[in-house]
Coordinates of C-alpha atoms in Angstrom, one line a residue:
Chain A
M1 CA 189.2 145.9 172.7
E2 CA 191.3 148.1 170.4
E3 CA 194.2 150.2 171.6
K4 CA 192.4 153.4 171.0
D5 CA 189.4 152.3 173.1
K6 CA 191.6 151.1 175.9
K7 CA 193.3 154.5 176.1
S8 CA 190.2 156.6 176.0
S9 CA 188.4 154.4 178.6
G10 CA 191.4 154.9 180.8
N11 CA 191.2 158.6 180.4
I12 CA 187.6 159.2 181.0
S13 CA 186.8 156.3 183.3
R14 CA 185.3 157.7 186.5
R15 CA 184.0 161.1 185.6
A16 CA 182.4 159.9 182.4
L17 CA 180.8 156.9 183.9
L18 CA 179.3 158.8 186.8
G19 CA 178.0 161.4 184.4
G20 CA 176.6 158.7 182.2
A21 CA 174.8 157.1 185.0
L22 CA 173.2 160.3 186.1
A23 CA 172.4 161.3 182.5
T24 CA 170.5 158.1 181.8
A25 CA 167.9 159.0 184.4
I26 CA 166.8 162.1 182.6
L27 CA 168.4 162.3 179.1
P28 CA 168.7 160.0 176.1
V29 CA 172.1 158.4 176.2
S30 CA 174.4 159.8 173.6
S31 CA 176.3 157.3 171.4
A32 CA 179.6 158.5 172.9
F33 CA 178.4 157.5 176.4
A34 CA 176.9 154.3 175.2
K35 CA 180.4 153.1 174.3
Y36 CA 181.4 153.2 178.0
V37 CA 178.3 152.3 179.8
Q38 CA 177.6 148.6 179.7
V39 CA 174.0 148.0 178.9
G40 CA 172.3 145.5 181.3
A41 CA 175.3 145.2 183.6
P42 CA 175.4 146.7 187.1
I43 CA 176.7 150.2 187.3
D44 CA 180.2 150.7 188.9
D45 CA 178.9 152.9 191.7
P46 CA 175.6 151.5 193.1
T47 CA 175.3 154.6 195.3
K48 CA 174.6 156.7 192.2
K49 CA 171.8 154.6 190.7
L50 CA 168.4 153.8 192.1
G51 CA 167.9 150.1 192.2
P52 CA 164.8 148.0 191.5
G53 CA 162.1 148.0 194.2
P54 CA 160.6 145.1 196.1
G55 CA 159.4 142.1 194.1
K56 CA 157.2 139.0 194.5
L57 CA 160.1 136.5 194.2
G58 CA 163.7 136.9 195.2
K59 CA 166.6 136.0 193.0
R60 CA 170.3 135.5 193.3
S61 CA 172.9 138.2 192.6
P62 CA 173.8 138.0 189.0
F63 CA 177.4 137.6 190.2
E64 CA 176.5 134.4 192.0
Q65 CA 175.7 131.4 189.8
P66 CA 175.9 128.2 191.7
L67 CA 174.6 125.4 189.4
K68 CA 173.7 121.8 189.7
K69 CA 175.6 119.5 187.3
P70 CA 173.2 117.2 185.5
S71 CA 173.9 113.8 183.9
D72 CA 171.3 111.6 182.2
I73 CA 170.1 110.3 185.5
S74 CA 171.1 112.7 188.2
S75 CA 172.0 116.3 189.0
R76 CA 174.7 117.2 191.5
T77 CA 174.9 119.8 194.3
P78 CA 177.7 122.4 193.9
L79 CA 179.1 121.7 197.4
Q80 CA 182.2 123.9 196.7
D81 CA 179.9 126.9 196.2
L82 CA 178.0 126.6 199.5
Y83 CA 178.9 128.4 202.7
S84 CA 177.1 126.4 205.3
T85 CA 175.3 123.1 205.6
I86 CA 171.8 124.0 204.3
T87 CA 171.5 123.3 200.6
P88 CA 169.3 125.9 198.8
A89 CA 166.3 123.8 197.6
D90 CA 167.0 124.6 194.0
L91 CA 170.5 123.2 194.4
H92 CA 169.5 120.0 196.1
F93 CA 170.8 117.0 194.2
E94 CA 168.3 115.0 192.1
R95 CA 168.2 111.4 191.2
H96 CA 165.1 110.0 189.7
H97 CA 164.3 107.0 187.5
A98 CA 161.5 108.1 185.2
G99 CA 161.5 111.9 185.4
V100 CA 159.7 114.3 187.7
P101 CA 155.9 113.7 187.8
T102 CA 153.4 116.5 187.9
I103 CA 151.1 115.9 190.9
D104 CA 148.1 118.0 191.7
P105 CA 148.2 118.5 195.5
A106 CA 144.4 118.6 195.5
K107 CA 144.3 115.1 194.0
Y108 CA 147.1 113.7 196.0
E109 CA 146.4 110.7 198.3
L110 CA 148.5 108.4 200.5
L111 CA 147.2 104.8 200.9
I112 CA 148.2 102.7 203.9
H113 CA 147.2 99.1 203.9
G114 CA 148.3 95.5 204.4
M115 CA 148.9 94.3 208.0
V116 CA 147.0 97.2 209.6
D117 CA 143.7 97.3 211.5
K118 CA 142.3 100.1 209.4
P119 CA 143.4 100.5 205.8
M120 CA 143.2 104.3 205.2
K121 CA 143.8 107.0 202.7
F122 CA 145.1 110.5 203.6
T123 CA 144.9 113.6 201.5
L124 CA 147.6 116.2 201.7
H125 CA 145.2 118.3 203.7
D126 CA 144.8 115.4 206.1
L127 CA 148.6 115.0 206.5
K128 CA 149.0 118.7 207.2
R129 CA 146.4 118.5 210.0
F130 CA 148.5 116.0 212.1
P131 CA 151.1 117.4 214.6
S132 CA 154.1 118.4 212.7
V133 CA 157.9 118.1 213.2
T134 CA 160.9 119.9 211.6
R135 CA 164.2 118.3 211.3
T136 CA 167.5 119.1 209.6
C137 CA 169.3 116.1 208.0
F138 CA 171.3 115.1 205.0
L139 CA 170.1 113.0 202.1
E140 CA 172.8 111.1 200.2
C141 CA 172.6 108.8 197.2
A142 CA 174.1 105.4 197.9
G143 CA 176.0 105.6 194.6
N144 CA 177.9 108.8 195.5
F145 CA 181.5 108.4 194.5
R146 CA 183.5 109.4 191.4
S147 CA 187.2 109.3 190.8
G148 CA 189.7 108.8 188.0
S149 CA 190.9 112.4 187.2
E150 CA 192.7 115.1 189.0
Q151 CA 190.3 117.6 187.6
L152 CA 187.3 116.9 189.7
T153 CA 185.4 119.2 192.1
P154 CA 183.6 118.0 195.2
Q155 CA 180.4 118.3 193.1
D156 CA 181.9 115.8 190.6
I157 CA 183.2 113.4 193.3
L158 CA 180.3 113.3 195.7
G159 CA 177.7 116.0 194.7
L160 CA 174.9 113.5 195.4
T161 CA 174.5 114.7 198.9
S162 CA 172.5 117.7 200.1
Q163 CA 170.9 118.9 203.3
S164 CA 167.5 120.5 204.1
E165 CA 165.3 121.5 206.9
W166 CA 162.4 119.1 206.4
T167 CA 158.9 119.6 207.9
G168 CA 156.2 117.0 208.0
I169 CA 154.8 114.3 210.3
M170 CA 156.4 111.4 212.1
L171 CA 155.5 108.2 210.3
S172 CA 154.8 106.7 213.8
T173 CA 151.9 109.1 214.1
L174 CA 150.3 107.5 211.0
L175 CA 151.2 104.0 212.2
R176 CA 149.1 104.5 215.3
E177 CA 146.3 106.0 213.2
V178 CA 146.0 102.9 211.0
G179 CA 146.9 100.4 213.8
V180 CA 149.9 98.6 212.4
Q181 CA 149.8 95.0 213.6
P182 CA 152.6 93.5 215.7
K183 CA 153.4 90.9 213.1
A184 CA 154.2 93.6 210.5
S185 CA 158.0 93.7 210.3
W186 CA 158.5 95.4 206.9
F187 CA 156.7 98.0 204.9
L188 CA 156.8 98.8 201.2
A189 CA 157.0 102.4 200.2
E190 CA 155.9 103.3 196.7
G191 CA 156.1 106.4 194.7
G192 CA 153.6 107.9 192.3
D193 CA 156.2 108.6 189.5
A194 CA 156.4 106.7 186.2
A195 CA 158.9 104.2 187.8
V196 CA 156.4 103.6 190.6
M197 CA 159.5 103.3 192.7
T198 CA 159.5 100.8 195.5
R199 CA 161.6 99.9 198.5
S200 CA 161.2 97.5 201.4
I201 CA 161.9 99.1 204.8
P202 CA 162.0 97.6 208.3
V203 CA 159.1 98.8 210.5
S204 CA 161.6 99.6 213.2
K205 CA 162.7 102.6 211.2
A206 CA 159.1 103.8 211.0
W207 CA 158.8 103.7 214.8
D208 CA 162.3 105.3 215.2
D209 CA 162.7 108.5 213.2
A210 CA 161.0 108.1 209.7
M211 CA 158.9 111.1 208.5
I212 CA 156.6 111.9 205.7
V213 CA 157.6 115.5 204.7
Y214 CA 155.8 118.1 202.7
A215 CA 158.1 121.1 203.2
Q216 CA 161.7 121.8 202.7
N217 CA 163.6 124.8 204.0
G218 CA 160.3 126.5 205.0
E219 CA 158.4 126.2 201.8
A220 CA 156.5 123.4 200.0
I221 CA 158.9 120.6 199.0
R222 CA 160.2 121.0 195.4
P223 CA 158.9 118.8 192.7
E224 CA 162.4 117.3 192.1
Q225 CA 162.4 116.3 195.8
G226 CA 159.0 114.6 195.8
Y227 CA 156.2 117.2 195.8
P228 CA 153.8 117.1 197.4
A229 CA 155.1 114.6 199.9
R230 CA 158.0 112.2 200.3
L231 CA 159.3 109.6 202.8
L232 CA 162.3 110.8 204.8
L233 CA 164.5 108.1 206.5
P234 CA 167.3 110.1 208.2
G235 CA 170.7 108.7 207.6
W236 CA 169.6 106.0 205.2
E237 CA 170.5 105.7 201.5
G238 CA 168.7 108.2 199.3
N239 CA 166.9 105.7 197.1
M240 CA 164.8 104.5 200.1
N241 CA 163.5 108.0 200.8
I242 CA 160.7 107.4 198.3
K243 CA 159.6 110.6 196.6
W244 CA 156.0 111.4 195.4
L245 CA 155.0 108.8 198.1
R246 CA 151.6 107.3 197.3
R247 CA 151.4 103.9 199.1
L248 CA 152.7 102.2 202.2
E249 CA 151.9 98.5 202.6
F250 CA 152.8 96.6 205.8
A251 CA 153.8 92.9 205.8
D252 CA 155.9 90.3 207.5
E253 CA 158.5 89.9 204.8
P254 CA 160.4 92.2 202.4
W255 CA 159.6 92.3 198.7
F256 CA 163.0 92.2 197.1
T257 CA 162.2 94.8 194.5
R258 CA 164.4 95.7 191.6
E259 CA 165.9 98.7 193.5
E260 CA 167.0 96.5 196.4
T261 CA 168.3 93.6 194.3
S262 CA 169.7 94.5 190.9
K263 CA 170.4 98.0 192.1
Y264 CA 171.7 99.3 195.5
T265 CA 173.5 96.1 196.2
Y266 CA 177.3 95.6 195.8
P267 CA 180.0 93.0 195.6
V268 CA 181.8 92.2 198.9
K269 CA 184.6 89.7 198.2
D270 CA 182.7 86.9 196.4
R271 CA 179.3 87.8 197.7
I272 CA 176.6 90.4 197.0
R273 CA 175.6 92.6 200.0
Y274 CA 172.0 93.6 200.2
F275 CA 169.8 95.7 202.5
S276 CA 172.6 98.3 203.1
F277 CA 170.6 101.1 204.7
E278 CA 172.8 103.4 206.8
M279 CA 175.2 105.8 205.1
D280 CA 178.6 105.4 206.7
A281 CA 180.5 108.5 208.0
R282 CA 182.1 110.7 205.5
S283 CA 183.8 114.1 205.0
I284 CA 185.2 116.2 202.2
I285 CA 187.1 119.5 202.1
T286 CA 185.1 122.0 200.0
Y287 CA 187.7 124.8 200.2
P288 CA 190.4 124.9 198.8
V289 CA 189.6 122.5 195.9
F290 CA 189.9 122.1 192.2
P291 CA 189.9 124.4 190.2
Q292 CA 190.7 127.1 192.8
K293 CA 194.2 128.4 193.3
V294 CA 195.6 129.3 196.7
E295 CA 198.1 131.9 197.9
R296 CA 200.9 131.5 200.3
G297 CA 199.9 132.4 203.9
W298 CA 196.9 131.7 206.0
I299 CA 194.3 129.4 204.6
E300 CA 191.1 128.4 206.3
I301 CA 190.5 124.8 205.2
R302 CA 186.7 124.2 205.2
G303 CA 184.4 121.3 204.5
I304 CA 181.5 119.1 205.5
A305 CA 181.3 115.9 207.5
W306 CA 178.4 113.6 208.2
S307 CA 177.3 110.2 209.4
G308 CA 174.1 108.2 208.8
R309 CA 174.5 106.6 212.2
G310 CA 174.4 109.7 214.4
K311 CA 176.5 112.8 215.2
V312 CA 179.9 113.8 213.9
L313 CA 182.2 113.4 216.9
K314 CA 185.3 114.8 215.4
V315 CA 186.9 115.8 212.1
E316 CA 190.6 115.7 211.6
V317 CA 192.6 117.5 208.9
S318 CA 196.0 116.5 207.5
T319 CA 198.1 119.1 205.7
D320 CA 201.1 116.7 205.2
A321 CA 199.7 114.0 203.1
G322 CA 198.3 112.0 205.9
K323 CA 201.4 111.8 208.1
S324 CA 199.8 113.8 210.9
W325 CA 196.2 114.7 211.7
N326 CA 194.9 117.8 213.5
T327 CA 191.5 118.4 215.1
A328 CA 189.2 120.8 213.1
N329 CA 186.7 123.1 214.6
L330 CA 183.1 122.0 214.2
Q331 CA 180.4 124.6 213.6
E332 CA 177.7 124.3 216.3
P333 CA 175.0 123.0 216.5
V334 CA 176.2 119.5 215.6
L335 CA 173.0 117.6 214.6
S336 CA 172.5 113.9 214.3
K337 CA 172.6 112.5 210.8
A338 CA 173.4 116.0 209.4
H339 CA 176.0 117.7 207.4
T340 CA 178.4 119.4 209.9
Y341 CA 180.6 122.2 208.8
F342 CA 184.3 122.1 209.8
R343 CA 187.2 124.5 209.6
Y344 CA 190.9 124.2 210.2
L345 CA 193.3 127.2 210.0
W346 CA 196.6 126.4 208.2
Y347 CA 199.6 128.4 207.2
W348 CA 200.8 127.3 203.8
N349 CA 204.5 128.0 203.2
G350 CA 204.4 127.4 199.4
D351 CA 205.6 123.8 199.4
A352 CA 203.9 121.0 197.5
T353 CA 201.7 118.9 199.8
E354 CA 198.4 117.1 200.1
I355 CA 195.5 118.1 202.4
A356 CA 192.7 115.7 203.5
S357 CA 190.0 115.3 206.1
R358 CA 188.6 112.4 207.9
V359 CA 185.6 112.1 210.3
I360 CA 185.0 110.1 213.4
D361 CA 181.3 109.6 214.2
E362 CA 179.7 108.9 217.6
T363 CA 179.8 105.2 217.1
G364 CA 183.6 105.3 217.0
Y365 CA 183.8 104.7 213.2
T366 CA 186.7 106.5 211.5
Q367 CA 186.3 107.3 207.8
P368 CA 188.5 104.8 205.9
T369 CA 190.9 105.1 203.1
L370 CA 190.0 103.7 199.7
K371 CA 192.6 101.0 200.4
Q372 CA 190.9 100.0 203.6
L373 CA 187.6 99.8 201.8
A374 CA 189.1 97.6 199.1
E375 CA 190.7 95.3 201.7
A376 CA 187.3 94.9 203.4
R377 CA 185.2 94.4 200.3
G378 CA 187.6 93.2 197.6
T379 CA 188.9 94.9 194.5
A380 CA 185.7 94.4 192.5
I381 CA 184.4 97.1 194.7
G382 CA 181.2 98.7 193.4
G383 CA 180.0 102.3 193.4
Y384 CA 177.6 101.9 196.3
H385 CA 178.3 102.9 199.9
M386 CA 181.8 104.3 199.1
N387 CA 183.0 106.8 201.6
P388 CA 186.8 107.0 201.3
I389 CA 189.0 109.8 202.6
T390 CA 189.4 112.3 199.8
A391 CA 192.7 114.2 199.4
W392 CA 193.7 117.3 197.5
Q393 CA 197.1 118.1 196.1
I394 CA 198.5 121.6 196.6
R395 CA 201.1 122.5 193.9
P396 CA 203.8 125.1 194.5
D397 CA 202.1 127.4 192.0
G398 CA 199.0 127.3 194.2
S399 CA 196.9 125.1 192.0
V400 CA 194.7 122.5 193.8
L401 CA 194.0 119.2 192.2
F402 CA 192.0 116.1 193.3
Y403 CA 194.2 113.1 194.4
P404 CA 192.5 110.2 192.6
E405 CA 193.4 106.8 194.1
K406 CA 193.2 103.4 192.5
V407 CA 192.1 100.2 194.3
Chain B
M1 CA 166.1 111.3 220.4
A2 CA 165.4 114.9 221.1
S3 CA 162.1 115.5 222.7
S4 CA 161.1 117.9 219.9
L5 CA 161.1 114.9 217.5
A6 CA 159.2 112.5 219.7
D7 CA 155.5 112.0 219.8
T8 CA 154.0 113.0 223.2
T9 CA 151.9 110.7 225.3
K10 CA 149.1 113.3 225.6
W11 CA 148.0 112.7 222.1
P12 CA 144.6 111.0 221.5
P13 CA 144.8 107.3 220.3
H14 CA 143.4 108.5 216.9
F15 CA 143.1 112.0 215.4
G16 CA 140.4 110.9 213.0
F17 CA 142.0 112.5 210.0
G18 CA 141.8 110.6 206.7
H19 CA 139.3 108.1 205.6
A20 CA 138.9 104.3 205.4
A21 CA 140.3 102.9 202.1
T22 CA 137.9 100.7 200.1
E23 CA 138.7 97.3 198.6
Q24 CA 138.6 98.9 195.2
E25 CA 140.9 101.7 196.1
I26 CA 143.4 99.2 197.5
K27 CA 143.1 96.8 194.5
L28 CA 143.8 99.7 192.1
W29 CA 147.2 100.5 193.6
D30 CA 148.3 97.2 195.2
I31 CA 150.6 96.0 192.4
D32 CA 153.6 94.6 194.3
I33 CA 154.8 91.1 194.0
R34 CA 156.7 89.1 196.6
P35 CA 159.2 86.3 196.0
D36 CA 156.7 83.8 197.4
G37 CA 154.4 84.8 194.5
L38 CA 152.0 86.8 196.7
G39 CA 150.4 89.5 194.4
L40 CA 150.9 87.7 191.1
P41 CA 147.8 88.0 188.9
S42 CA 146.1 85.4 186.9
G43 CA 147.2 84.9 183.3
S44 CA 150.3 83.3 181.7
G45 CA 152.9 83.6 179.0
T46 CA 155.3 81.6 176.9
V47 CA 158.9 82.3 175.7
A48 CA 157.8 82.5 172.0
Q49 CA 155.1 85.1 172.8
G50 CA 157.6 87.0 175.0
K51 CA 160.1 87.1 172.2
A52 CA 157.5 88.7 169.9
V53 CA 156.6 91.4 172.5
Y54 CA 160.3 92.0 173.2
V55 CA 161.2 92.7 169.5
V56 CA 158.4 95.3 169.2
K57 CA 158.5 97.0 172.6
C58 CA 161.9 96.4 174.2
A59 CA 164.6 95.9 171.5
A60 CA 164.9 99.6 170.7
C61 CA 166.5 100.3 174.0
H62 CA 167.9 97.0 175.2
G63 CA 169.1 95.7 171.8
M64 CA 167.7 92.9 169.6
E65 CA 169.3 90.2 171.7
G66 CA 169.3 92.1 175.0
R67 CA 173.1 91.5 175.2
E68 CA 176.1 93.8 175.7
L69 CA 177.7 94.3 172.3
P70 CA 181.4 95.4 172.0
G71 CA 181.6 99.0 171.1
V72 CA 177.8 99.6 171.3
K73 CA 176.3 101.7 174.1
L74 CA 172.7 100.8 174.4
P75 CA 170.3 103.4 176.0
A76 CA 169.3 100.7 178.5
P77 CA 171.0 98.0 180.5
A78 CA 171.8 94.6 179.0
L79 CA 169.3 92.0 180.0
V80 CA 170.8 88.8 178.9
S81 CA 174.2 87.1 179.5
D82 CA 175.6 83.7 179.8
T83 CA 175.2 82.8 183.5
L84 CA 178.4 80.9 183.3
A85 CA 180.4 83.9 182.1
G86 CA 183.4 84.7 184.2
S87 CA 182.9 88.5 184.2
R88 CA 179.5 88.3 185.8
P89 CA 177.8 91.2 184.1
K90 CA 174.8 92.4 186.2
T91 CA 172.1 90.8 184.2
I92 CA 169.0 88.9 185.3
G93 CA 170.7 85.6 184.9
N94 CA 173.8 86.6 186.8
Y95 CA 172.6 89.0 189.4
W96 CA 168.9 88.9 190.2
P97 CA 168.1 86.7 193.3
Y98 CA 164.3 86.3 192.6
A99 CA 162.4 85.8 189.3
T100 CA 159.3 87.4 190.7
T101 CA 161.2 90.8 190.7
V102 CA 161.4 90.6 186.9
F103 CA 157.6 90.4 186.5
D104 CA 157.1 93.2 189.1
Y105 CA 159.6 95.6 187.6
I106 CA 158.5 95.1 184.0
R107 CA 154.8 95.6 184.9
R108 CA 155.3 98.7 187.0
T109 CA 157.7 100.7 184.8
M110 CA 158.2 99.3 181.3
P111 CA 158.4 100.1 178.4
Y112 CA 160.2 103.2 179.5
N113 CA 158.4 105.5 177.0
L114 CA 154.9 104.0 177.9
P115 CA 155.1 102.7 181.5
G116 CA 152.4 100.5 182.7
S117 CA 151.0 99.8 179.2
L118 CA 151.6 96.0 179.1
N119 CA 148.9 93.6 180.0
D120 CA 149.6 90.8 182.5
N121 CA 149.9 88.1 179.8
E122 CA 152.5 90.3 178.0
V123 CA 154.4 90.7 181.2
Y124 CA 154.3 87.0 181.9
S125 CA 155.5 86.3 178.4
L126 CA 158.4 88.8 178.6
T127 CA 159.4 87.4 181.9
A128 CA 159.4 83.9 180.4
Y129 CA 161.5 85.1 177.4
L130 CA 164.1 86.9 179.6
L131 CA 164.4 83.9 181.9
S132 CA 164.8 81.6 179.0
A133 CA 167.3 83.9 177.2
N134 CA 169.4 83.9 180.4
Q135 CA 169.2 80.1 180.4
I136 CA 167.3 79.9 183.7
I137 CA 164.3 78.1 182.3
S138 CA 163.8 75.8 179.3
P139 CA 162.2 77.4 176.2
N140 CA 159.0 75.5 176.5
T141 CA 158.2 76.6 180.1
I142 CA 154.9 78.3 180.7
I143 CA 155.2 81.1 183.2
N144 CA 152.3 81.9 185.5
A145 CA 151.5 82.7 189.2
Q146 CA 152.4 79.1 190.1
T147 CA 155.6 78.5 188.0
L148 CA 157.2 81.9 188.4
P149 CA 157.9 81.8 192.2
A150 CA 159.2 78.2 191.8
V151 CA 162.1 79.4 189.5
V152 CA 165.4 79.3 191.4
M153 CA 167.8 82.0 190.4
P154 CA 171.5 81.2 190.2
A155 CA 172.5 84.4 192.0
K156 CA 170.4 83.9 195.1
K157 CA 173.1 81.9 196.8
L158 CA 175.5 84.9 196.5
Y159 CA 173.3 87.3 198.5
V160 CA 174.3 88.2 202.0
R161 CA 172.6 90.7 204.3
D162 CA 174.5 93.8 205.3
D163 CA 176.3 93.3 208.6
R164 CA 177.8 96.8 209.0
K165 CA 176.9 98.1 212.4
G166 CA 179.0 101.2 212.8
G167 CA 181.8 101.2 215.4
K168 CA 185.5 100.9 214.6
E169 CA 185.3 98.2 212.0
V170 CA 185.5 99.0 208.3
K171 CA 183.2 96.7 206.4

């Protein structure tokens, strides 16, 4: 902006803008006013301008622009931009192996066969006729850990976790419908995408809490999340929650598909660990984080914690680089296998320090450090099932940076 | 589990929704292969035939030799490596516990731009070529529903089932 414009906008600001706003309703805008009234931007005083009326589809404020961060193979939830534990459906992380298929719900069918008394097919309409259940739980990709730079956000580090309220039917309901035979100990879940994605799953999970879901946060499930129906295995690694589900086959042995052998396995010392299903307990501070800056004084440290094995029992926060740990407040209700919001009030005196969180789940498991994980699994540690404590540096100038560790 | 998530005992044994699946319907979608060979179709392939298919349909993404090349980032993972290599890159020879998985995965999802377009003989041939290139089978082995499950993969002995159980221990 030139000096002359700055001065004149300072001189006329309030009166001219108000006049301009009123004038636009009834008069053509003069070129003099157009200079000061930003076209397309919200007016300074919303009480002086009639807004748009009701519409058919809501949208976010133009001032709020949370965005997923896509790579070639996945797209990450902006955890640092969320205020509670439900992930808006359009911000739910994505991971797919051959793109998002377009499936006509009128043509959709789920086939169940193998070691069952009655092999059957179910349309989407059929699935929706069964008694339904709604459950809130997280989904997390098993390969959800990045490090290596101070300039990473929670989205960069572990944005492959999201949470929704899912609605569908218990898988056990369908198991009774087809008559799963006692000898069946595994089932294969297969997707209708171009990867025809498959995973072997123990039947015990089907009888426990597995669901087939067709809705997410009150509306039909999004195509990126498996429209029109997907498998939901609460607490188990994301890859097993087969999207665009089209087939379940029951048998007495697992299949050892590509996704459970060459992928989603990891080195532990000199061996390769397979069939890692549960996601271990984990937490991360989502405020304050890079690239935010903080001010001296009271800071409410906030974040999320979760466990694939049940409820979050406790979250502890350290503000002195791990020397001492303090109990954070948990936002009720604390749900099993669900992201749980935590808060810890802290007075920052302006000194350089590190803040971090760790979760203890109801099995007694305490979120480990990266060093502990490396000691347990060896230094050739892979990217799968990594859940280390994540710390943030607070610099005297208020800048917040990730604390990347090396094994 | 919370009662809201549990089935009730008052439900009927069957709701009667859905319909019986026919043999043809099942056959059309039942494409999975087990390590014991269950599900493998008839047909067969040779290493030489597999190499010819590979060059035309696979090399564009996986490289002419299917190997990791220094300074070259291929659009798809390397498929071939020396099974005796110290660094153990995650290739078929070094990392896959079962040979049947190679057939299953190629048939269900490759080539990436035209998934499911290969016939069973082509898939057997590609499987033969990749197993041979990884020095698992000799170049004159014919791969079919009988010989494929009999292939012993070097990495199988490395696989251990997850023993994490929650609780205090970090595993």
